[in-house]
C-alpha cells in the first residue's frame, strides 16, 4: 500500500508494467492521458508492438457537478469491484479489470481500442443489430445473479454493505429525481423549452410518481446495479459491446438499470427528429431504435424469467405467480426510470449529445419537448401499459 | 477491551458497579441470573437499598432454534445500538441502556422491575388503555425518524450498513416466511390442525403473496425496525409500556414492526376463545383487544402523517399525494405481516402462550384454525381492505 498521489504518464506506465505481463520491455512503452480530467485521469499505455492497456485513476474531486465538489476516491473501489463482479457474471459484455490499487485509486483495465462509444455511433445514425440482445444478456445476468433469487440473505446483505456507495448515489438522487422538478440552479434549460420545464415544477401528479421512483432508488436493494447504464458507458464494435464506468454501482431497483438504457435509446430516437433531415434515413434509424427498445425488454424478460425458473436458490421466491408479478413490476419500474432519464437529460444538469448536438434551436426544442412529454407519460402510465408493444405505440403516438 | 468470557454473577455485579453510579458500596450488592439461558444470560444486580439494574450478556450460541446453532455475539451490539437510537427517538417507551461492552457482548440497562411482560398480562385477561396509543407513538417516532423522510441518503446508507444484522434476519427469513409454508422439520404443529397446516403447503396463491412480503423483508430498508415487536418484547405497568429485546433490529419495511404487533394482539384475541370460558368476560376482553388494534393503526397513521407533513427533510418526498400512497402501502404491508405472524405462531417453530396455554386440545385447535384462517385472509385481502374498520369486520366475521 502506497499513499495516494496523482499519476503522471510515467507513473501510469510503471503501474501498467508492474501489474500486467503484457509489456516486458519498459523502455519501449509510451503513454498518453486522454480523460476529460474532471472526474478521473485516463491513460493509455502502449508498447512498440501496439499492445495497450488503460490506467484509470480517480481524482479526489469532481468539477463536473456544479461547484468544485470533493468526491471520495472510494469510487474507484466501487468501480473495480462492480466490474469484477459483473465480469464474472457476464464476461462477454463487461470490460476486464486486471488490477486495482486502493491507495492509489487506480485501475488497470483492458483497452477497448477496437470499440467506439455507443452514443457517438447512435448520434451518427449507426445501427448495430447485436446491441439490444447483448445488453439484455448483460442486464439479465448481472442483475439476476446479484438478486434475492440467487443469493442467501446473509450473502446479499454483505454485498449491500460492500456497495452502499453513498456519495455517488447522492448525485443521482439529486440530479435524476430532484433538480428537474424544481427551479434548481444546477438545471440546464434550453430557452426554447423554458415554459415546458416550468410545467414540471407544478405537476404534482407527476411529482408524486417521481417520489415513488426515488423512494425505490433509495430503499429497494434488489440487485447490484451498474448504476449509470447510458449509451456513453457502452463501448461497441461490429461484433460486440461492453460496459465500462461502473462507479455509480450500488444495490438498487432492477428497473433502474434497464430503464436508464431504455431512456437513452429513446433519447436518441427523439434526437433524430432534429439530427437527421432526410425523412427516409431518419425513419429507418428510428425504426431500428424502436426495434432495439422492444428487443431489449423482450430478451431481458425472457432471460430473467428463465433464470428465475431454473436457477432460483431461494425456496419462497420459486413461486411462479410471484415471479410473474415480479417481472411485471420490473417492467413498470423500467418505464418509470426511463421516463425520469428522458426528463433529467433534457432539463437537468447533465445533457446528452443526442439532443444537444441538434444545431437548429427550433428543431432541438421540438425534440426536447417530445422528450419531456414522453418522459411524463411513461412515468404516469407505467402501471397501465400492458407490454412493450403498447409502449412503442405510445412513443409513435406522442411524436406527432 | 477485554476478551469475551461468560459472566458469573460476580462478573455481572462488577460490570454493573463499574459502569453506573448507582451502587457505591460494592460489598452490599447481590445478583441473580434469571434468563432462560438459551440465547442470553440476564442478571439482576441489586444493592441493599433495593436499587437494581439488569446486565444482559449474549451467549455465542442459541439452542432455541432447532439444533445447537452458533450465533454471533454481534447481536448484543445491534441490540444496544438499536435501543440507544430508539430511546433518543422515543425515550418514554424504550428501555434505557446505560452501557454496552462490545468485547464482553454485555449490556447494562435499567431494571423494569415495576413492569410486567405484556403477553402474560394479556393472556391473563388484563386490559391497559394506554397500550395502543403509547405503542403507536413508539412505532411512529422510531420508524419515521429513521426513514428516507427524515434522513439524507448518505446518512441513511451509513445506518443501513450499521444494522445489516444478517444472522438474526436469516432466522426471521426462515421461521417467519419459509417454514410454515412447507413441511419443514422445525415446524411445530398441533395434531388437531395437521390438515389445516397441510393446506398451507399447497396454497400457491397464498405463497405468492408471502413471497412478496418476504421480498419486502429482504429488500426494502425503509426504516430501522425493532424487528421483533411481539407482546413478549413489551413491558407494561398501569401507566407506561417499554420495548426491550431489539437484537432483531435492522433496516426493513415499516409494516413489519406494525404488523408484528397487530398480529400479536390478534393472536391474543383468538386465544381467548379457548382461554376464557365466561362469555361476557371474554367478550369484554376481545372488544378491548379489537379497540386496541384499531387505535394502534389510527394513532400510528395519524402521527406518521403529521411527521411526514411537518418534518419531512427530503424535498421530493414532501409531495402529499405520494405521502398518502405511502401510508396506504404501509397499511397493506402491516396487514400482510400481521397475517404472516398469525400463521407462523400457529404452525411454525416459535409458538405463543396466547394459543399454547389453552389447556383443552379441541378449543386450542379451534383458536389455531381461526388464526390460520384470519392470517390467510389478511395476507390475501390486504390490498382490498380499505381501512382498519374493514379489518375489524373481517376479524369478527371469520371468528364464526
Coordinates of N, CA and C in Angstrom, one line a residue, chain A residues 16-202:
Chain A
X16 N 1.1 0.1 -15.0 CA 0.7 -0.8 -16.0 C 1.7 -2.0 -16.2
X17 N 2.9 -1.6 -16.2 CA 4.0 -2.5 -16.3 C 4.1 -3.5 -15.2
X18 N 3.9 -2.9 -14.0 CA 4.1 -3.7 -12.8 C 2.9 -4.7 -12.6
X19 N 1.7 -4.4 -13.1 CA 0.6 -5.2 -12.8 C 0.1 -6.0 -14.0
X20 N 0.9 -6.1 -15.0 CA 0.5 -7.0 -16.2 C 1.7 -7.6 -16.8
X21 N 1.5 -8.7 -17.4 CA 2.6 -9.4 -18.1 C 2.7 -9.1 -19.5
X22 N 2.0 -8.0 -19.9 CA 1.9 -7.7 -21.3 C 3.0 -7.0 -22.0
X23 N 3.9 -6.3 -21.2 CA 4.8 -5.4 -21.8 C 6.2 -5.9 -21.9
X24 N 6.8 -6.1 -20.7 CA 8.2 -6.6 -20.7 C 9.2 -5.6 -20.9
X25 N 9.3 -5.0 -22.1 CA 10.4 -4.1 -22.3 C 10.0 -2.6 -22.0
X26 N 10.2 -2.3 -20.7 CA 9.7 -1.0 -20.2 C 10.2 0.2 -21.1
X27 N 11.4 0.1 -21.6 CA 11.9 1.2 -22.3 C 11.1 1.6 -23.6
X28 N 10.3 0.6 -24.0 CA 9.6 0.9 -25.3 C 8.2 1.2 -25.1
X29 N 7.8 1.6 -23.8 CA 6.4 2.0 -23.6 C 6.2 3.5 -23.9
X30 N 5.0 3.8 -24.3 CA 4.6 5.2 -24.3 C 3.2 5.3 -23.7
X31 N 2.9 6.6 -23.4 CA 1.7 6.8 -22.6 C 1.1 8.1 -22.9
X32 N -0.3 8.2 -23.0 CA -1.0 9.5 -23.2 C -2.1 9.5 -22.2
X33 N -2.4 10.7 -21.8 CA -3.6 10.9 -20.9 C -4.7 11.5 -21.8
X34 N -5.9 10.8 -21.8 CA -6.9 11.3 -22.7 C -8.3 11.5 -22.0
X35 N -8.3 11.4 -20.7 CA -9.6 11.6 -19.9 C -10.0 13.1 -20.0
X36 N -11.3 13.4 -19.6 CA -11.7 14.8 -19.6 C -11.1 15.5 -18.4
X37 N -10.5 14.8 -17.5 CA -9.8 15.4 -16.4 C -10.6 15.9 -15.3
X38 N -12.0 15.8 -15.4 CA -12.8 16.4 -14.4 C -13.0 15.4 -13.2
X39 N -13.2 14.2 -13.5 CA -13.5 13.2 -12.5 C -12.3 12.2 -12.4
X40 N -11.7 11.9 -13.5 CA -10.7 10.8 -13.5 C -9.6 11.2 -14.4
X41 N -8.4 10.6 -14.2 CA -7.3 10.6 -15.2 C -7.5 9.3 -15.9
X42 N -7.4 9.3 -17.2 CA -7.4 8.1 -18.0 C -6.2 8.1 -18.9
X43 N -5.3 7.0 -18.7 CA -4.1 6.9 -19.5 C -4.2 5.7 -20.4
X44 N -3.7 5.8 -21.6 CA -3.4 4.7 -22.5 C -1.9 4.4 -22.5
X45 N -1.6 3.2 -22.0 CA -0.2 2.7 -22.0 C 0.0 1.7 -23.2
X46 N 1.0 2.0 -24.0 CA 1.2 1.2 -25.2 C 2.6 0.8 -25.5
X47 N 2.9 -0.4 -25.9 CA 4.3 -0.7 -26.2 C 4.5 -0.7 -27.7
X48 N 5.7 -1.0 -28.1 CA 6.1 -0.8 -29.5 C 5.5 -1.8 -30.5
X49 N 4.8 -2.8 -29.9 CA 4.1 -3.8 -30.7 C 2.6 -3.4 -30.8
X50 N 2.3 -2.3 -30.2 CA 0.9 -1.9 -30.3 C 0.0 -2.5 -29.2
X51 N 0.5 -3.3 -28.3 CA -0.3 -3.8 -27.2 C -0.6 -2.6 -26.2
X52 N -1.8 -2.5 -25.8 CA -2.1 -1.4 -24.9 C -3.0 -1.7 -23.8
X53 N -3.0 -1.0 -22.7 CA -3.9 -1.1 -21.6 C -4.3 0.3 -21.1
X54 N -5.4 0.3 -20.4 CA -5.8 1.6 -19.8 C -5.6 1.7 -18.3
X55 N -5.1 2.8 -17.9 CA -5.0 3.1 -16.4 C -5.9 4.2 -16.1
X56 N -6.8 3.9 -15.2 CA -7.8 4.9 -14.8 C -7.6 5.3 -13.4
X57 N -7.4 6.5 -13.1 CA -7.2 6.9 -11.7 C -8.3 8.0 -11.3
X58 N -8.9 7.7 -10.1 CA -9.9 8.6 -9.6 C -9.3 9.8 -9.0
X59 N -9.8 11.0 -9.3 CA -9.3 12.2 -8.7 C -10.2 12.5 -7.5
X60 N -9.6 13.2 -6.5 CA -10.3 13.4 -5.3 C -11.3 14.6 -5.3
X61 N -11.8 14.9 -6.5 CA -12.8 16.0 -6.7 C -13.5 15.8 -8.0
X62 N -14.6 16.5 -8.2 CA -15.3 16.4 -9.5 C -15.8 17.8 -9.8
X63 N -15.3 18.3 -10.9 CA -15.7 19.7 -11.2 C -17.0 19.6 -12.1
X64 N -17.4 18.4 -12.5 CA -18.4 18.3 -13.5 C -19.8 18.7 -12.8
X65 N -19.9 18.5 -11.5 CA -21.2 18.8 -10.9 C -21.2 20.1 -10.2
X66 N -21.8 21.1 -10.7 CA -21.8 22.4 -10.1 C -20.4 22.9 -9.7
X67 N -20.3 23.4 -8.5 CA -19.0 23.9 -8.0 C -17.9 22.8 -7.9
X68 N -16.8 23.3 -7.4 CA -15.8 22.3 -7.0 C -16.4 21.4 -5.9
X69 N -16.4 20.1 -6.2 CA -17.2 19.2 -5.4 C -16.2 18.1 -5.0
X70 N -15.8 18.0 -3.7 CA -14.9 16.9 -3.4 C -15.6 15.6 -3.5
X71 N -15.0 14.6 -4.0 CA -15.6 13.3 -4.2 C -14.5 12.2 -3.7
X72 N -15.0 11.3 -2.9 CA -14.1 10.3 -2.4 C -13.5 9.5 -3.5
X73 N -12.2 9.1 -3.3 CA -11.6 8.2 -4.3 C -12.1 6.7 -4.1
X74 N -12.9 6.5 -3.0 CA -13.5 5.2 -2.8 C -14.3 4.8 -4.0
X75 N -14.7 5.7 -4.9 CA -15.5 5.3 -6.1 C -14.7 4.4 -7.0
X76 N -13.3 4.5 -6.9 CA -12.5 3.6 -7.7 C -12.7 2.2 -7.2
X77 N -12.8 2.0 -5.9 CA -13.1 0.7 -5.4 C -14.4 0.2 -5.9
X78 N -15.4 1.0 -5.8 CA -16.7 0.6 -6.2 C -16.6 0.2 -7.7
X79 N -16.0 1.0 -8.5 CA -15.9 0.7 -9.9 C -15.2 -0.6 -10.2
X80 N -14.1 -0.8 -9.5 CA -13.3 -2.0 -9.8 C -14.1 -3.2 -9.3
X81 N -14.7 -3.1 -8.1 CA -15.4 -4.3 -7.6 C -16.7 -4.6 -8.3
X82 N -17.4 -3.6 -8.8 CA -18.6 -3.9 -9.6 C -18.2 -4.5 -10.9
X83 N -17.2 -4.0 -11.5 CA -16.8 -4.5 -12.8 C -16.3 -6.0 -12.7
X84 N -15.5 -6.2 -11.6 CA -15.0 -7.6 -11.4 C -16.2 -8.6 -11.2
X85 N -17.2 -8.1 -10.4 CA -18.3 -9.0 -10.2 C -19.2 -9.2 -11.4
X86 N -19.4 -8.1 -12.1 CA -20.2 -8.2 -13.3 C -19.5 -9.0 -14.4
X87 N -18.2 -8.9 -14.4 CA -17.5 -9.6 -15.4 C -17.6 -11.1 -15.2
X88 N -17.6 -11.5 -13.9 CA -17.8 -12.9 -13.6 C -19.1 -13.4 -14.1
X89 N -20.1 -12.5 -14.0 CA -21.5 -12.9 -14.3 C -21.8 -12.8 -15.8
X90 N -21.0 -11.9 -16.4 CA -21.2 -11.7 -17.9 C -19.9 -11.2 -18.5
X91 N -19.0 -12.2 -18.7 CA -17.6 -11.9 -19.2 C -17.6 -11.2 -20.6
X92 N -18.6 -11.6 -21.4 CA -18.5 -11.1 -22.8 C -18.8 -9.6 -22.9
X93 N -19.6 -9.0 -21.9 CA -20.0 -7.7 -22.1 C -19.6 -6.7 -20.9
X94 N -18.6 -7.1 -20.2 CA -18.1 -6.3 -19.1 C -16.6 -6.1 -19.4
X95 N -16.1 -4.9 -19.3 CA -14.7 -4.6 -19.5 C -13.9 -5.3 -18.5
X96 N -12.7 -5.8 -18.9 CA -11.9 -6.6 -17.9 C -11.0 -5.7 -17.1
X97 N -11.1 -5.9 -15.7 CA -10.2 -5.2 -14.8 C -9.0 -6.1 -14.5
X98 N -7.8 -5.7 -14.7 CA -6.6 -6.5 -14.5 C -6.0 -6.3 -13.1
X99 N -6.1 -5.1 -12.6 CA -5.6 -4.8 -11.2 C -6.3 -3.6 -10.7
X100 N -6.4 -3.6 -9.4 CA -7.0 -2.4 -8.7 C -6.1 -2.1 -7.5
X101 N -5.7 -0.8 -7.3 CA -4.9 -0.4 -6.2 C -5.7 0.6 -5.4
X102 N -6.1 0.2 -4.2 CA -7.0 1.0 -3.3 C -6.3 2.3 -3.0
X103 N -5.1 2.3 -2.5 CA -4.4 3.5 -2.0 C -4.3 4.5 -3.2
X104 N -3.9 4.0 -4.3 CA -3.7 4.9 -5.5 C -5.1 5.2 -6.2
X105 N -6.1 4.5 -5.8 CA -7.4 4.7 -6.5 C -7.3 4.5 -8.0
X106 N -6.5 3.5 -8.4 CA -6.1 3.3 -9.8 C -6.5 1.9 -10.2
X107 N -7.1 1.9 -11.5 CA -7.5 0.6 -12.0 C -6.7 0.4 -13.3
X108 N -6.2 -0.8 -13.5 CA -5.6 -1.2 -14.8 C -6.6 -2.1 -15.5
X109 N -7.0 -1.7 -16.7 CA -8.0 -2.5 -17.4 C -7.7 -2.6 -18.9
X110 N -8.5 -3.5 -19.5 CA -8.3 -3.7 -20.9 C -8.6 -2.5 -21.7
X111 N -7.9 -2.3 -22.8 CA -8.1 -1.2 -23.7 C -9.1 -1.6 -24.8
X112 N -10.2 -0.9 -24.8 CA -11.2 -1.3 -25.9 C -11.0 -0.4 -27.1
X113 N -9.8 -0.5 -27.6 CA -9.4 0.4 -28.7 C -10.1 0.1 -30.0
X114 N -10.6 -1.2 -30.1 CA -11.3 -1.5 -31.3 C -12.8 -1.2 -31.2
X115 N -13.1 -0.6 -30.1 CA -14.6 -0.2 -29.9 C -14.7 1.3 -29.9
X116 N -16.0 1.7 -30.1 CA -16.3 3.1 -30.1 C -17.4 3.3 -29.1
X117 N -17.6 4.6 -28.7 CA -18.6 4.9 -27.7 C -20.0 4.8 -28.4
X118 N -20.9 4.0 -27.8 CA -22.2 3.8 -28.4 C -23.0 5.1 -28.7
X119 N -22.9 6.0 -27.8 CA -23.7 7.3 -28.0 C -23.3 8.0 -29.3
X120 N -22.0 8.1 -29.5 CA -21.4 8.8 -30.6 C -21.9 8.1 -31.9
X121 N -21.9 6.8 -31.9 CA -22.3 6.0 -33.1 C -23.8 6.2 -33.3
X122 N -24.6 6.2 -32.3 CA -26.0 6.3 -32.5 C -26.4 7.7 -33.0
X123 N -25.7 8.7 -32.4 CA -25.9 10.1 -32.9 C -25.6 10.2 -34.4
X124 N -24.5 9.5 -34.8 CA -24.1 9.5 -36.2 C -25.1 8.6 -37.1
X125 N -26.0 7.9 -36.4 CA -27.0 7.2 -37.2 C -26.6 5.7 -37.5
X126 N -25.5 5.3 -36.8 CA -25.1 3.9 -37.0 C -26.1 2.9 -36.4
X127 N -26.1 1.7 -36.9 CA -27.0 0.7 -36.4 C -26.2 -0.6 -36.1
X128 N -26.6 -1.2 -35.0 CA -25.9 -2.5 -34.6 C -27.1 -3.4 -34.1
X129 N -27.2 -4.5 -34.9 CA -28.3 -5.4 -34.5 C -28.0 -6.2 -33.2
X130 N -26.7 -6.3 -32.9 CA -26.4 -7.1 -31.7 C -26.6 -6.3 -30.4
X131 N -26.8 -5.0 -30.6 CA -26.9 -4.1 -29.4 C -27.9 -4.6 -28.3
X132 N -29.2 -4.7 -28.7 CA -30.2 -5.0 -27.7 C -30.0 -6.4 -27.1
X133 N -29.8 -7.4 -28.0 CA -29.7 -8.8 -27.4 C -28.5 -8.9 -26.4
X134 N -27.4 -8.3 -26.8 CA -26.2 -8.4 -25.9 C -26.4 -7.6 -24.6
X135 N -27.0 -6.5 -24.7 CA -27.2 -5.7 -23.5 C -28.3 -6.3 -22.6
X136 N -29.2 -7.0 -23.2 CA -30.2 -7.7 -22.4 C -29.6 -8.8 -21.7
X137 N -28.6 -9.5 -22.3 CA -27.9 -10.6 -21.6 C -27.1 -10.0 -20.5
X138 N -26.4 -8.9 -20.7 CA -25.6 -8.3 -19.6 C -26.6 -8.0 -18.5
X139 N -27.7 -7.3 -18.7 CA -28.6 -6.9 -17.7 C -29.2 -8.1 -16.9
X140 N -29.7 -9.0 -17.7 CA -30.3 -10.2 -17.1 C -29.4 -10.9 -16.2
X141 N -28.1 -11.1 -16.6 CA -27.2 -11.9 -15.8 C -26.7 -11.2 -14.6
X142 N -26.2 -9.9 -14.8 CA -25.7 -9.2 -13.7 C -26.7 -8.9 -12.6
X143 N -28.0 -8.6 -13.1 CA -29.0 -8.3 -12.1 C -29.6 -9.5 -11.5
X144 N -29.8 -10.6 -12.2 CA -30.3 -11.8 -11.6 C -29.4 -12.4 -10.6
X145 N -28.2 -12.5 -10.9 CA -27.3 -13.3 -10.0 C -26.8 -12.5 -8.8
X146 N -27.2 -11.2 -8.7 CA -26.9 -10.5 -7.5 C -28.2 -10.2 -6.8
X147 N -29.3 -10.9 -7.1 CA -30.6 -10.6 -6.5 C -30.9 -11.6 -5.4
X148 N -32.1 -11.4 -4.8 CA -32.5 -12.3 -3.7 C -32.9 -13.7 -4.3
X149 N -33.1 -13.8 -5.6 CA -33.4 -15.1 -6.2 C -32.1 -16.0 -6.1
X150 N -31.0 -15.4 -6.2 CA -29.7 -16.1 -6.3 C -28.9 -16.2 -5.1
X151 N -29.0 -15.2 -4.3 CA -28.1 -15.1 -3.1 C -28.9 -15.4 -1.8
X152 N -28.2 -15.9 -0.8 CA -28.8 -16.1 0.5 C -28.9 -14.7 1.2
X153 N -29.8 -14.6 2.1 CA -29.9 -13.3 2.9 C -28.6 -12.8 3.3
X154 N -27.8 -13.6 4.1 CA -26.6 -13.0 4.6 C -25.6 -12.6 3.5
X155 N -25.5 -13.4 2.5 CA -24.5 -13.1 1.4 C -25.0 -11.8 0.7
X156 N -26.2 -11.7 0.5 CA -26.7 -10.4 -0.1 C -26.5 -9.2 0.7
X157 N -26.8 -9.4 2.0 CA -26.6 -8.2 3.0 C -25.1 -7.8 3.0
X158 N -24.2 -8.8 2.9 CA -22.8 -8.4 2.9 C -22.5 -7.6 1.7
X159 N -23.1 -7.9 0.6 CA -22.8 -7.2 -0.6 C -23.5 -5.8 -0.6
X160 N -24.7 -5.8 0.0 CA -25.3 -4.5 0.1 C -24.4 -3.5 0.9
X161 N -23.8 -4.0 2.0 CA -22.9 -3.2 2.7 C -21.6 -2.8 2.0
X162 N -21.2 -3.8 1.1 CA -20.0 -3.5 0.3 C -20.2 -2.4 -0.7
X163 N -21.4 -2.3 -1.2 CA -21.7 -1.4 -2.3 C -22.7 -0.3 -1.9
X164 N -22.6 0.3 -0.7 CA -23.5 1.3 -0.3 C -23.4 2.5 -1.2
X165 N -22.1 2.9 -1.4 CA -21.8 4.0 -2.4 C -22.6 5.3 -2.2
X166 N -22.6 5.8 -0.9 CA -23.5 6.9 -0.6 C -23.2 8.2 -1.4
X167 N -22.0 8.4 -1.7 CA -21.7 9.7 -2.3 C -22.1 9.8 -3.8
X168 N -21.9 8.7 -4.5 CA -22.3 8.8 -5.9 C -23.8 8.6 -6.1
X169 N -24.4 7.8 -5.2 CA -25.9 7.7 -5.2 C -26.5 9.0 -4.9
X170 N -25.9 9.8 -4.0 CA -26.5 11.2 -3.7 C -26.5 12.0 -5.0
X171 N -25.5 11.9 -5.8 CA -25.5 12.7 -7.1 C -26.7 12.3 -7.9
X172 N -27.0 11.0 -8.0 CA -28.2 10.5 -8.8 C -29.5 11.0 -8.1
X173 N -29.5 10.8 -6.8 CA -30.7 11.2 -6.0 C -31.1 12.7 -6.4
X174 N -30.0 13.5 -6.4 CA -30.3 14.9 -6.7 C -30.5 15.2 -8.2
X175 N -29.6 14.8 -9.0 CA -29.7 15.2 -10.4 C -30.8 14.5 -11.2
X176 N -31.2 13.3 -10.8 CA -32.1 12.4 -11.5 C -33.5 12.7 -11.0
X177 N -33.7 12.8 -9.7 CA -35.0 12.8 -9.1 C -35.5 14.1 -8.5
X178 N -34.5 15.0 -8.2 CA -34.9 16.2 -7.5 C -34.9 17.5 -8.4
X179 N -33.7 17.8 -8.9 CA -33.5 19.0 -9.6 C -34.5 19.3 -10.8
X180 N -34.8 18.3 -11.6 CA -35.6 18.6 -12.8 C -37.0 19.1 -12.4
X181 N -37.4 18.7 -11.2 CA -38.8 19.0 -10.8 C -39.0 20.2 -9.9
X182 N -37.9 21.0 -9.9 CA -38.0 22.3 -9.2 C -37.0 23.3 -9.9
X183 N -37.1 24.5 -9.5 CA -36.2 25.5 -10.1 C -34.9 25.5 -9.5
X184 N -34.1 24.5 -9.8 CA -32.8 24.3 -9.2 C -31.7 25.0 -10.1
X185 N -30.7 25.6 -9.4 CA -29.7 26.3 -10.1 C -28.8 25.4 -11.0
X186 N -28.8 24.1 -10.6 CA -28.0 23.2 -11.4 C -28.6 22.9 -12.7
X187 N -29.9 23.1 -12.8 CA -30.6 22.8 -14.1 C -30.0 23.5 -15.3
X188 N -30.2 22.9 -16.4 CA -29.6 23.5 -17.7 C -30.7 23.4 -18.7
X189 N -31.4 24.5 -18.9 CA -32.7 24.5 -19.6 C -32.6 25.4 -20.9
X190 N -32.7 24.8 -22.0 CA -32.7 25.4 -23.3 C -33.9 26.4 -23.3
X191 N -33.6 27.7 -23.8 CA -34.6 28.7 -23.7 C -35.9 28.4 -24.4
X192 N -35.8 27.6 -25.5 CA -37.0 27.2 -26.2 C -38.0 26.4 -25.4
X193 N -37.6 25.7 -24.4 CA -38.5 24.9 -23.6 C -38.7 25.3 -22.2
X194 N -38.3 26.6 -21.9 CA -38.4 27.1 -20.6 C -39.9 26.9 -20.0
X195 N -40.9 27.2 -20.8 CA -42.2 27.0 -20.3 C -42.6 25.6 -20.0
X196 N -42.1 24.6 -20.8 CA -42.3 23.2 -20.6 C -41.7 22.8 -19.3
X197 N -40.5 23.3 -19.0 CA -39.8 23.0 -17.8 C -40.6 23.5 -16.6
X198 N -41.1 24.7 -16.7 CA -41.9 25.3 -15.7 C -43.1 24.4 -15.3
X199 N -43.7 23.8 -16.3 CA -44.8 23.0 -16.0 C -44.4 21.8 -15.1
X200 N -43.2 21.3 -15.3 CA -42.8 20.2 -14.5 C -42.8 20.5 -13.0
X201 N -42.4 21.8 -12.8 CA -42.3 22.2 -11.4 C -43.6 22.4 -10.6
X202 N -44.7 22.3 -11.4 CA -46.0 22.5 -10.8 C -46.9 21.2 -11.0

